[in-house]
PDB file of C-alpha atoms in Angstrom:
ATOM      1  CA  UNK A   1     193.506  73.495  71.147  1.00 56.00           C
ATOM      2  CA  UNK A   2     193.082  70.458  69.364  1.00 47.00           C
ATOM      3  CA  UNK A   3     189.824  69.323  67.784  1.00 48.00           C
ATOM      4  CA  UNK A   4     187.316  66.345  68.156  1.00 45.00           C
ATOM      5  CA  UNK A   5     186.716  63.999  65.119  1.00 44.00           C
ATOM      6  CA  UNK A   6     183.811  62.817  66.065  1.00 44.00           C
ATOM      7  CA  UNK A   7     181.046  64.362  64.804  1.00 42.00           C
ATOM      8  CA  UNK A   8     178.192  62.092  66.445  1.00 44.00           C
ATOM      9  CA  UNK A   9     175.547  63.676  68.419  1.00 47.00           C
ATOM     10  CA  UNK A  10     175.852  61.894  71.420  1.00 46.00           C
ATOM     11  CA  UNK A  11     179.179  60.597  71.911  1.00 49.00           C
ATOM     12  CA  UNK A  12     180.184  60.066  75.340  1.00 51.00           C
ATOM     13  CA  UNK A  13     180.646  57.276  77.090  1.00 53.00           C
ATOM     14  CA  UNK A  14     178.178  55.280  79.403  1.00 54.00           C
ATOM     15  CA  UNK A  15     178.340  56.943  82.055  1.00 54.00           C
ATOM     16  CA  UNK A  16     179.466  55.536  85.656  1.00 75.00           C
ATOM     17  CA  UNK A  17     176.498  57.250  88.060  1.00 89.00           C
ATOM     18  CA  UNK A  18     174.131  58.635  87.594  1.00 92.00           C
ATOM     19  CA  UNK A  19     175.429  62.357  88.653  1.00 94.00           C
ATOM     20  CA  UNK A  20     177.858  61.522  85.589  1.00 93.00           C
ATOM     21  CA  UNK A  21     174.529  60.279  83.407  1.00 94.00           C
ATOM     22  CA  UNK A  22     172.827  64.311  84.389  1.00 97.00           C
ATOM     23  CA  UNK A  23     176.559  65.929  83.362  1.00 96.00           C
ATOM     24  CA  UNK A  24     175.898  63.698  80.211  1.00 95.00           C
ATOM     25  CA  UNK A  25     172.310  64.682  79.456  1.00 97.00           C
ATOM     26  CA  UNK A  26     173.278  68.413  79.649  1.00 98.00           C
ATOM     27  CA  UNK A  27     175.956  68.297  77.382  1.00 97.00           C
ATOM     28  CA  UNK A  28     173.516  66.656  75.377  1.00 97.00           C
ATOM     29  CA  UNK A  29     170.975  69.164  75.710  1.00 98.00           C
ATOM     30  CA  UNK A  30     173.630  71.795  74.747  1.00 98.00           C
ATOM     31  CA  UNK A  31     174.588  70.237  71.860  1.00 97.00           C
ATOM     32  CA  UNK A  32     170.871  69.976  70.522  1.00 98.00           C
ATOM     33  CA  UNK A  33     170.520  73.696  71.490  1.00 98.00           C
ATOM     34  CA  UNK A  34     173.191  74.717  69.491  1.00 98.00           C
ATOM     35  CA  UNK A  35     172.247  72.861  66.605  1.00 98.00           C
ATOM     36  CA  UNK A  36     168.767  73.865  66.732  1.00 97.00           C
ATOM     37  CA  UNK A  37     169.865  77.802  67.462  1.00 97.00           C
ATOM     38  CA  UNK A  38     172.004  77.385  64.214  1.00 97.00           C
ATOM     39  CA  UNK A  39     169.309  76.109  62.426  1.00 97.00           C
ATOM     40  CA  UNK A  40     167.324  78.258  59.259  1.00 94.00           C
ATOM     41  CA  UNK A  41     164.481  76.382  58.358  1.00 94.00           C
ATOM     42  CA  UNK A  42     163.750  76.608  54.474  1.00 92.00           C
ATOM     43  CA  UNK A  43     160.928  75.471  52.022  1.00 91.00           C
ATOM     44  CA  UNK A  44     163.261  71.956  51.962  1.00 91.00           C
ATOM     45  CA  UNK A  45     163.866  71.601  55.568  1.00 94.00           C
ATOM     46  CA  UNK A  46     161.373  68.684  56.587  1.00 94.00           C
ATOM     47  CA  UNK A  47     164.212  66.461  56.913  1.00 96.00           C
ATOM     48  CA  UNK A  48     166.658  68.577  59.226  1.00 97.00           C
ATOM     49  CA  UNK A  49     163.302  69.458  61.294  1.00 97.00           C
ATOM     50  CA  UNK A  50     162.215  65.620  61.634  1.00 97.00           C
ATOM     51  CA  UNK A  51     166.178  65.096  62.843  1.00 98.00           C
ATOM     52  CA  UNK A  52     165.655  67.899  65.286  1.00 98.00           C
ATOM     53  CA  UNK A  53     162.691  66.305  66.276  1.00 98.00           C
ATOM     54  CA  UNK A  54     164.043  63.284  67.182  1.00 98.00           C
ATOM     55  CA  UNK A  55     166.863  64.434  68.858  1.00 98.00           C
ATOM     56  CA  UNK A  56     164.444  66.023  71.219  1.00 98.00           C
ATOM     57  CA  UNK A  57     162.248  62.936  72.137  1.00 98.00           C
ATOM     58  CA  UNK A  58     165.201  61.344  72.361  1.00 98.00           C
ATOM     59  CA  UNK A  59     167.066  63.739  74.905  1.00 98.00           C
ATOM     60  CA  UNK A  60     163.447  63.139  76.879  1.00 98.00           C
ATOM     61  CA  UNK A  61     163.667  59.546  76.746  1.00 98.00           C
ATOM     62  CA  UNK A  62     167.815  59.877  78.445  1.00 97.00           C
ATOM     63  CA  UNK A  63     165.995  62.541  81.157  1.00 97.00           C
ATOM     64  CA  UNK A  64     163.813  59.837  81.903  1.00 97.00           C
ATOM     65  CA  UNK A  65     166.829  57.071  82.121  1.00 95.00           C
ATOM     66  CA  UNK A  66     168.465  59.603  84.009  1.00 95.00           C
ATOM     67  CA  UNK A  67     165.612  59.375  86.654  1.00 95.00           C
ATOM     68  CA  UNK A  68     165.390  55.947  87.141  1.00 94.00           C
ATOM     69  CA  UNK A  69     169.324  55.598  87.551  1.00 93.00           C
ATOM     70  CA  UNK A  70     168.693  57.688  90.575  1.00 92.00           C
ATOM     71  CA  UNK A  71     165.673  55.803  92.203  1.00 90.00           C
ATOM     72  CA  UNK A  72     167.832  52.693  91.803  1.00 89.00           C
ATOM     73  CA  UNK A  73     169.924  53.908  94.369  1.00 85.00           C
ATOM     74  CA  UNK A  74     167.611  53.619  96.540  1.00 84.00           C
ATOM     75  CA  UNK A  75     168.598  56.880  98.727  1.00 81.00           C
ATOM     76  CA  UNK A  76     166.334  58.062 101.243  1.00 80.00           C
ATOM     77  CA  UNK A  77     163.467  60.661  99.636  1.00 82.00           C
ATOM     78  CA  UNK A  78     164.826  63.914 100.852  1.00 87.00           C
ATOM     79  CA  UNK A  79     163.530  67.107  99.874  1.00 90.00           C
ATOM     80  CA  UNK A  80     166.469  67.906  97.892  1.00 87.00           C
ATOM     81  CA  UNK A  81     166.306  64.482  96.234  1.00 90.00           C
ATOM     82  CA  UNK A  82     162.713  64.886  95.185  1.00 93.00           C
ATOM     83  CA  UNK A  83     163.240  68.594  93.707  1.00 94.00           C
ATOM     84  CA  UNK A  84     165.856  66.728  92.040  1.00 94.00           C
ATOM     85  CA  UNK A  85     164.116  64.356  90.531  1.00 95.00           C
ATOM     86  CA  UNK A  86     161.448  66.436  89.626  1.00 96.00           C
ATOM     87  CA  UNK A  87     163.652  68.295  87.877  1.00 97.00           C
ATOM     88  CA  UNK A  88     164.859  65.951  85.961  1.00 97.00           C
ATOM     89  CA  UNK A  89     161.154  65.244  84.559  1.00 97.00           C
ATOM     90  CA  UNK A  90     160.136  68.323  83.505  1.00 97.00           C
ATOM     91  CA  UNK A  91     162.708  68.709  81.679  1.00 98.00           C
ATOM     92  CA  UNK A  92     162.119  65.352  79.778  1.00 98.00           C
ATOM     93  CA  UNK A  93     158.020  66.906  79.453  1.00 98.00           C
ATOM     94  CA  UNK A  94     159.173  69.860  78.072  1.00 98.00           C
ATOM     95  CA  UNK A  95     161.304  67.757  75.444  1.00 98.00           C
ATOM     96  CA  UNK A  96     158.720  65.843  74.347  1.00 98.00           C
ATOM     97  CA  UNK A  97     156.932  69.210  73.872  1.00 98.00           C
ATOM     98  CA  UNK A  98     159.499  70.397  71.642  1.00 98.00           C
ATOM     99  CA  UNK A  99     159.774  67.270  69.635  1.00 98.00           C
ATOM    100  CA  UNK A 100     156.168  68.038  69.056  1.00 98.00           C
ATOM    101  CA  UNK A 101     156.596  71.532  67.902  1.00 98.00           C
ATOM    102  CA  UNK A 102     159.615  70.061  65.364  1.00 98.00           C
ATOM    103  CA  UNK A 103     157.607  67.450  64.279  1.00 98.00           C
ATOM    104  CA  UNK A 104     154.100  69.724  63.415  1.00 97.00           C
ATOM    105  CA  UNK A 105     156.895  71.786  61.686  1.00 97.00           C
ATOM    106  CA  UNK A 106     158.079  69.403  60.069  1.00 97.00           C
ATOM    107  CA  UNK A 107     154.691  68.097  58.431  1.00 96.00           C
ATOM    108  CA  UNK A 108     153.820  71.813  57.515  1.00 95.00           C
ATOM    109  CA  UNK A 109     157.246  72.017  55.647  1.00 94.00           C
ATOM    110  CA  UNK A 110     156.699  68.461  53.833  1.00 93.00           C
ATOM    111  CA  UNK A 111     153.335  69.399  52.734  1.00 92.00           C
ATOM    112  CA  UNK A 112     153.856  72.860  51.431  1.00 88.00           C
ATOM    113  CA  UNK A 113     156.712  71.345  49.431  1.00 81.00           C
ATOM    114  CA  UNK A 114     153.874  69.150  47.761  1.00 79.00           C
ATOM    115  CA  UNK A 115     151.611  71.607  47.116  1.00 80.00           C
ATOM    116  CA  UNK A 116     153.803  74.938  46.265  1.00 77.00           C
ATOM    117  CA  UNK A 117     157.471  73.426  44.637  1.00 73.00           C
ATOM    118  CA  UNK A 118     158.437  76.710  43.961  1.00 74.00           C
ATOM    119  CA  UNK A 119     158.173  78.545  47.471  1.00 74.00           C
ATOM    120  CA  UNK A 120     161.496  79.363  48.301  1.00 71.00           C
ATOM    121  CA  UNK A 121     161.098  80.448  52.087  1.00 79.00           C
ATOM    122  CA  UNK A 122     159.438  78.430  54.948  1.00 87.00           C
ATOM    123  CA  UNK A 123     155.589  77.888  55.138  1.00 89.00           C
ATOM    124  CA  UNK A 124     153.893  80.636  57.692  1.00 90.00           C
ATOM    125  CA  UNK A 125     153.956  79.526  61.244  1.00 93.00           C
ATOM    126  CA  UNK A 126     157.485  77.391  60.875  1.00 95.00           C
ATOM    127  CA  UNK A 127     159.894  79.929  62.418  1.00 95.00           C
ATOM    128  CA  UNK A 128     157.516  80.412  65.262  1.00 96.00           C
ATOM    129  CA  UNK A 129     157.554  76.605  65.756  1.00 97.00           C
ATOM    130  CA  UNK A 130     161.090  76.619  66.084  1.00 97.00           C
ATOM    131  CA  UNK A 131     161.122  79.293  68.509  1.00 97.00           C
ATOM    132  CA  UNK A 132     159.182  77.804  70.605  1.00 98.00           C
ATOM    133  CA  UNK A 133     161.147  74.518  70.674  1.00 98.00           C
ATOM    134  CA  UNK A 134     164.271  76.366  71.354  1.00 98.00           C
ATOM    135  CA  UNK A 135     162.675  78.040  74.477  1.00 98.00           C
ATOM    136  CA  UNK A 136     161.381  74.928  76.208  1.00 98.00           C
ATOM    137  CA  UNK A 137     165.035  73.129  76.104  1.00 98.00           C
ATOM    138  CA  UNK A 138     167.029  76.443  76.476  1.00 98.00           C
ATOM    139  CA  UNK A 139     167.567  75.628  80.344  1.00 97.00           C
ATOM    140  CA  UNK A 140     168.209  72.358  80.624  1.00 98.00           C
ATOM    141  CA  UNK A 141     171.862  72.165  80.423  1.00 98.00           C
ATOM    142  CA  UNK A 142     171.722  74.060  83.923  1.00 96.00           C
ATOM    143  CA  UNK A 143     168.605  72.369  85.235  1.00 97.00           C
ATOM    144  CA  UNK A 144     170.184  69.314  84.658  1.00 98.00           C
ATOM    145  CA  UNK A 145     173.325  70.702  86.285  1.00 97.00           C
ATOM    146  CA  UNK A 146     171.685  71.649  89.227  1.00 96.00           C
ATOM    147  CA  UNK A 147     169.720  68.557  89.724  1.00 96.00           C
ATOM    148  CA  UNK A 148     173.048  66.805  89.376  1.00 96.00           C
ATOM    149  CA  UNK A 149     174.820  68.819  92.238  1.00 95.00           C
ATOM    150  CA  UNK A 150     171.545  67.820  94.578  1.00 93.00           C
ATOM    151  CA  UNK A 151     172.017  64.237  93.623  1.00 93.00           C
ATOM    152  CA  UNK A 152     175.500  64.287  94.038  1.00 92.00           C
ATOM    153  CA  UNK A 153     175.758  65.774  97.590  1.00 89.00           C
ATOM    154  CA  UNK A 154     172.906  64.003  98.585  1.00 88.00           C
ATOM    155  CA  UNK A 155     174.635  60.721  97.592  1.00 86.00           C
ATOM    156  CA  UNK A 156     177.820  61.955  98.970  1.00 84.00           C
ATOM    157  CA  UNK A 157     176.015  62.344 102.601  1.00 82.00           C
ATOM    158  CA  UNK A 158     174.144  58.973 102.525  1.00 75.00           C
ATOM    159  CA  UNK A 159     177.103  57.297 101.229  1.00 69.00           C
ATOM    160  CA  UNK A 160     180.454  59.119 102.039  1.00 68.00           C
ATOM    161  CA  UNK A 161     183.162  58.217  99.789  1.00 64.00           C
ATOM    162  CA  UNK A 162     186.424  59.589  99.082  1.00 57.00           C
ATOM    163  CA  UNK A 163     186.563  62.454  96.594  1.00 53.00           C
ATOM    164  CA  UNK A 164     189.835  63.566  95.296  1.00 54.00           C
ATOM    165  CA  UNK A 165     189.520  63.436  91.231  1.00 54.00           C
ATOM    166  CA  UNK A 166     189.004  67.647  91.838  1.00 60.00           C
ATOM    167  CA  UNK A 167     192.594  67.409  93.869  1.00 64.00           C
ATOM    168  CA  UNK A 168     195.690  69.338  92.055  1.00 82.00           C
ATOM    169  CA  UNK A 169     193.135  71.821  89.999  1.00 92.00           C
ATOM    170  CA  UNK A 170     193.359  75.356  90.450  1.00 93.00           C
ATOM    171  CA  UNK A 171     190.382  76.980  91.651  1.00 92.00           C
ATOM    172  CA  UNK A 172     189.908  78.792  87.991  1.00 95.00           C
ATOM    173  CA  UNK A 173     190.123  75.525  85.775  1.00 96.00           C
ATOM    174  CA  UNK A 174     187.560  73.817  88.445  1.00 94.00           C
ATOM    175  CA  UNK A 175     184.834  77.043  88.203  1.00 94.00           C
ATOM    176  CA  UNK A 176     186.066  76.580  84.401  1.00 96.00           C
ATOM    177  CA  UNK A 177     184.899  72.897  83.963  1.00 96.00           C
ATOM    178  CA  UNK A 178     181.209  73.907  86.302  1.00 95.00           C
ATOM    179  CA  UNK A 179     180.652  76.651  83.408  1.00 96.00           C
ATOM    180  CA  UNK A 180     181.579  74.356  80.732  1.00 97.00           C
ATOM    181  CA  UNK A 181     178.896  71.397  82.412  1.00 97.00           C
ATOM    182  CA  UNK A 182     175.997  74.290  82.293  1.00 96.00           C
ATOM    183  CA  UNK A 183     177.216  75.203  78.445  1.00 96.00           C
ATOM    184  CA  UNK A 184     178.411  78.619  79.348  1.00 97.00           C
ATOM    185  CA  UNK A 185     181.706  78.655  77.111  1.00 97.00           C
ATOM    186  CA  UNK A 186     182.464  79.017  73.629  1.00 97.00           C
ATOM    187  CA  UNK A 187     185.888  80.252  71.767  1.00 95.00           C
ATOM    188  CA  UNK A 188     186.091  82.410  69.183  1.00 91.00           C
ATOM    189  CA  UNK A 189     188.954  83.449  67.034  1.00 86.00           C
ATOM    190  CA  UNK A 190     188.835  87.520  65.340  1.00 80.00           C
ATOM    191  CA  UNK A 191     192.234  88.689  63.775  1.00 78.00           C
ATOM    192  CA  UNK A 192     194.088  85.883  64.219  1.00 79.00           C
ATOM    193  CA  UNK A 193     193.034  86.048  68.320  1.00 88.00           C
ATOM    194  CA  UNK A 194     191.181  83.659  69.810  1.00 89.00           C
ATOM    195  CA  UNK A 195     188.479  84.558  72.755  1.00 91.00           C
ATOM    196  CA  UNK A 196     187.125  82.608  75.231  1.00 95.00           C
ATOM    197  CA  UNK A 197     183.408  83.919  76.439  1.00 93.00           C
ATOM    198  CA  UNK A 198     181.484  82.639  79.518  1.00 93.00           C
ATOM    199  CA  UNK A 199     178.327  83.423  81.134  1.00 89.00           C
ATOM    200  CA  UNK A 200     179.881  82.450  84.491  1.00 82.00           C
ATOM    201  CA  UNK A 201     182.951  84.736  84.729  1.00 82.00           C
ATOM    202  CA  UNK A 202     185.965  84.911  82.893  1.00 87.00           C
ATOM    203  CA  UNK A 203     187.344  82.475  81.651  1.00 94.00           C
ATOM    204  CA  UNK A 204     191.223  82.395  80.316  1.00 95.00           C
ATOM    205  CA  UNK A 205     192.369  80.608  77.370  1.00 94.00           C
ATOM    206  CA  UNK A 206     195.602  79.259  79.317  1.00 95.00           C
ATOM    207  CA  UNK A 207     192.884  77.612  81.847  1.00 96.00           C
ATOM    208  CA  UNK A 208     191.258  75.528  79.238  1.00 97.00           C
ATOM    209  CA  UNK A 209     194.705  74.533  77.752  1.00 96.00           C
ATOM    210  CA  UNK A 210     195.642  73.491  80.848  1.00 96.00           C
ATOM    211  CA  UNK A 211     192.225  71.795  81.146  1.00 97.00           C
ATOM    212  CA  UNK A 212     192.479  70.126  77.505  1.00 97.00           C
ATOM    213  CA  UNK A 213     196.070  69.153  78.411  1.00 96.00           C
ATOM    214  CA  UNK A 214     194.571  66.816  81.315  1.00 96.00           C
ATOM    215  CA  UNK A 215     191.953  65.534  79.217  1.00 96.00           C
ATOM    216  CA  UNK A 216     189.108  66.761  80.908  1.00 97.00           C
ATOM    217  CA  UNK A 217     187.672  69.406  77.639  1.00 97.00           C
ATOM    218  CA  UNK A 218     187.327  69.216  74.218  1.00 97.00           C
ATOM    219  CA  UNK A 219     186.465  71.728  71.812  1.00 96.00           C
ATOM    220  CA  UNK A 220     183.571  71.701  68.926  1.00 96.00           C
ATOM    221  CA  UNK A 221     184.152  74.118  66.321  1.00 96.00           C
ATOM    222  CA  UNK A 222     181.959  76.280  64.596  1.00 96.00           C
ATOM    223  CA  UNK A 223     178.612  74.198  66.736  1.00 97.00           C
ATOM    224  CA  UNK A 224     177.723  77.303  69.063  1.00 97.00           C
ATOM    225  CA  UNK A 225     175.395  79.663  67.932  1.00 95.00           C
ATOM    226  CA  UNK A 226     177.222  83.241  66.745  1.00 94.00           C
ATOM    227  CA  UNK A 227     178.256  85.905  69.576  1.00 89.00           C
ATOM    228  CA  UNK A 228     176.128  88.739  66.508  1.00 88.00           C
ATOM    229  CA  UNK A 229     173.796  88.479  64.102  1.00 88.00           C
ATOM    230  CA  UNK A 230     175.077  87.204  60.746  1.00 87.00           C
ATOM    231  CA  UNK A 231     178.746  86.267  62.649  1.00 89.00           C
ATOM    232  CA  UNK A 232     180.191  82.501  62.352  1.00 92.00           C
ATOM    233  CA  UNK A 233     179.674  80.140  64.699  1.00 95.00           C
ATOM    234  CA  UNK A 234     181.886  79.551  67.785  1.00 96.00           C
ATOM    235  CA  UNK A 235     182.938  76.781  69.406  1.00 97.00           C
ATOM    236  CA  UNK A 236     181.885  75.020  72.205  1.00 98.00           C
ATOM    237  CA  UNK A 237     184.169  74.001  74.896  1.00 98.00           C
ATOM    238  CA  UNK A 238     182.846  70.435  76.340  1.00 97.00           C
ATOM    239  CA  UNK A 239     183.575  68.303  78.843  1.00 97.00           C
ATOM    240  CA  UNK A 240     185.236  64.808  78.024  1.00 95.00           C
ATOM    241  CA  UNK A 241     184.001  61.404  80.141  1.00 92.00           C
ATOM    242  CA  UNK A 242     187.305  62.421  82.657  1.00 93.00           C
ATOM    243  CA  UNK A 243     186.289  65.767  82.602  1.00 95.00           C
ATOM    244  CA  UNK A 244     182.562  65.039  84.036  1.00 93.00           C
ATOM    245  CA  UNK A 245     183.734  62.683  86.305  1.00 91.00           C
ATOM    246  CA  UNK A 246     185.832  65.359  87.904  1.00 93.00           C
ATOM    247  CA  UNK A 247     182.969  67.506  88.242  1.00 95.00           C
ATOM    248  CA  UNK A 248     180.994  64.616  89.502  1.00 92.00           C
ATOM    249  CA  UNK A 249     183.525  64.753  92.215  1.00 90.00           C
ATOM    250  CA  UNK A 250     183.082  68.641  92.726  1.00 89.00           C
ATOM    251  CA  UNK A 251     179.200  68.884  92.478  1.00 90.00           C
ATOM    252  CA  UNK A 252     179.499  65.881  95.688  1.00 85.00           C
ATOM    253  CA  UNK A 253     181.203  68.892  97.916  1.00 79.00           C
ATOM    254  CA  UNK A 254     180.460  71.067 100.445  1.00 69.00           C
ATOM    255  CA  UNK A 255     179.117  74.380  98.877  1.00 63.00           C
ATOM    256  CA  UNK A 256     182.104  75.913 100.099  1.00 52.00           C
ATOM    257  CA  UNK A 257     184.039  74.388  97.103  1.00 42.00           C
ATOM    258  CA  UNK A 258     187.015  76.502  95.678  1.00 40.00           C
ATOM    259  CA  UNK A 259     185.050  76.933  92.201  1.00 43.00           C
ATOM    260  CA  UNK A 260     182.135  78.772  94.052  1.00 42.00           C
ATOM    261  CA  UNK A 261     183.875  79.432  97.580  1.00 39.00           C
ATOM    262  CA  UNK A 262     183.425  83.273  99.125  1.00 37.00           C
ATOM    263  CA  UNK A 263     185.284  84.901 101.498  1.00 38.00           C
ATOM    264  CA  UNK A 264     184.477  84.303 105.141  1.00 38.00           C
ATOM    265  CA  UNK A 265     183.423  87.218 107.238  1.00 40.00           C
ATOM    266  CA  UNK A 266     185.316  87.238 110.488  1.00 42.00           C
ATOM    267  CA  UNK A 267     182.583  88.293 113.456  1.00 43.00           C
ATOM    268  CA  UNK A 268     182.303  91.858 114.802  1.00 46.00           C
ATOM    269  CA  UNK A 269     184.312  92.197 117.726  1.00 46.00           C
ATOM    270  CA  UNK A 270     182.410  91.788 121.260  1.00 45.00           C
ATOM    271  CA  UNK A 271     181.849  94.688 122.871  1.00 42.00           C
ATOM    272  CA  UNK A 272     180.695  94.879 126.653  1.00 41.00           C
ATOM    273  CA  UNK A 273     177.945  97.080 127.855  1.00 41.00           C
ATOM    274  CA  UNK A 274     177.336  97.754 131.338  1.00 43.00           C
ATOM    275  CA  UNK A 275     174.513  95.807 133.023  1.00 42.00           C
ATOM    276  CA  UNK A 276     171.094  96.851 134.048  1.00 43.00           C
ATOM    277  CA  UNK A 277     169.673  96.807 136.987  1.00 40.00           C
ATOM    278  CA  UNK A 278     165.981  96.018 137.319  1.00 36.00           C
TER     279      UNK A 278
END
């Protein structure tokens, strides 16, 4: 698989909808979790923290844009559309939380450089700081995810339109592409080999060269946190602007989709029964 060059945090496209703007923000959110996972504060780390910082109030800031895109639609206030939005805005309050937590980090590094020059590890209380940041924005790649799906199919039933940017994918490279929205799927390589790991199933390595083929993932290496302690980094398997605008167009069907479809159970046979009498 071939490799991005750009390096820049957020790097996609404006987004056309704003089902497309959620797929966005969590591949935005994964990114910042993977950075921040990779992360090992030191006694010289204030400037890394204040960068992780801001890339957390700004991630709230785009989960806020990301609401408004939806209420200028103007779509009737369904329940699914309101746990939707709501969503949307915790996850924005609990990024502003963790750009607090990297920010009071941040000061405590900066001033124990001041006052101790020679400490070599982190001040007391740092690590913990971090932790704590990691944990508010650790599920907002799927949150966001799963707002997007109400959005989408809520949209789609207001305002039917036709879908068919999902049409000529096999069933495994569309589930592939839903796992790869929520951040579920990294590559690694061991003995010349490379692996493909997924929260959501298995995923093959010919699926997401078929996938990269089309232009709908891309591949960042060595910017997912390690599959072991002390192992390298993996890569994380994105989606590209085509690529979320093809599961824009899955997310907006029925739940019967052929990424998340299950076998129908045929119904039990009648049987007759004699009647009785009163």
């Amino acid at each position: 698989m071939t490799e991005p060059t750009d390096g820049q945090l957020f790097d996609m496209p404006e987004p056309r909808t704003p089902v497309e703007l959620l797929l966005s923000l969590s591949g935005n959110y994964t990114r910042h979790n993977d950075a921040l996972a990779l992360f090992r504060p030191t006694h010289a780390s204030g400037p890394e923290l204040g960068a992780h910082a801001n890339s957390a109030a700004q991630l709230a800031h785009e989960s806020l844009a990301a609401v408004k895109a939806v209420q200028d639609q103007q779509l009737y206030a369904s329940a699914d559309l309101i746990d939707a939005t709501v969503r949307i805005k915790q996850i924005a309050y609990l990024s502003s939380e963790a750009a607090r937590h990297l920010a009071e980090a941040q000061a405590v590094v900066t001033a124990a450089s001041l006052t101790n020059p020679e400490r070599t590890g982190p001040p007391d209380g740092v690590d913990r700081q971090v932790q704590l940041a990691q944990e508010l924005t650790a599920l907002a790649p799927e949150a966001a995810v799963e707002s997007a799906t109400g959005i989408a199919r809520e949209t789609q039933r207001r305002r039917p339109a036709a879908a068919g940017a999902s049409d000529g994918l096999a069933a495994a490279e569309l589930s592939a592409l839903h796992a790869a929205a929520r951040g579920h799927v990294v590559m690694a390589q061991s003995l010349g080999r490379q692996y493909v790991h997924s929260r959501d199933g298995r995923v093959r390595i010919s699926t997401l060269r078929s996938l990269e083929s089309k232009g709908l993932i891309t591949r960042e290496p060595a910017t997912a946190p390690p599959a072991y302690d002390n192992g390298p980094a993996q890569d994380r398997i994105r989606l590209t602007a085509s690529g979320a605008s093809t599961v824009a167009a899955l997310l907006a069907a029925p739940p019967t989709t052929p990424a998340s479809a299950t076998p129908a159970v045929p119904p039990a046979p009648a049987t007759s029964t004699p009647a009785r009498g009163r």
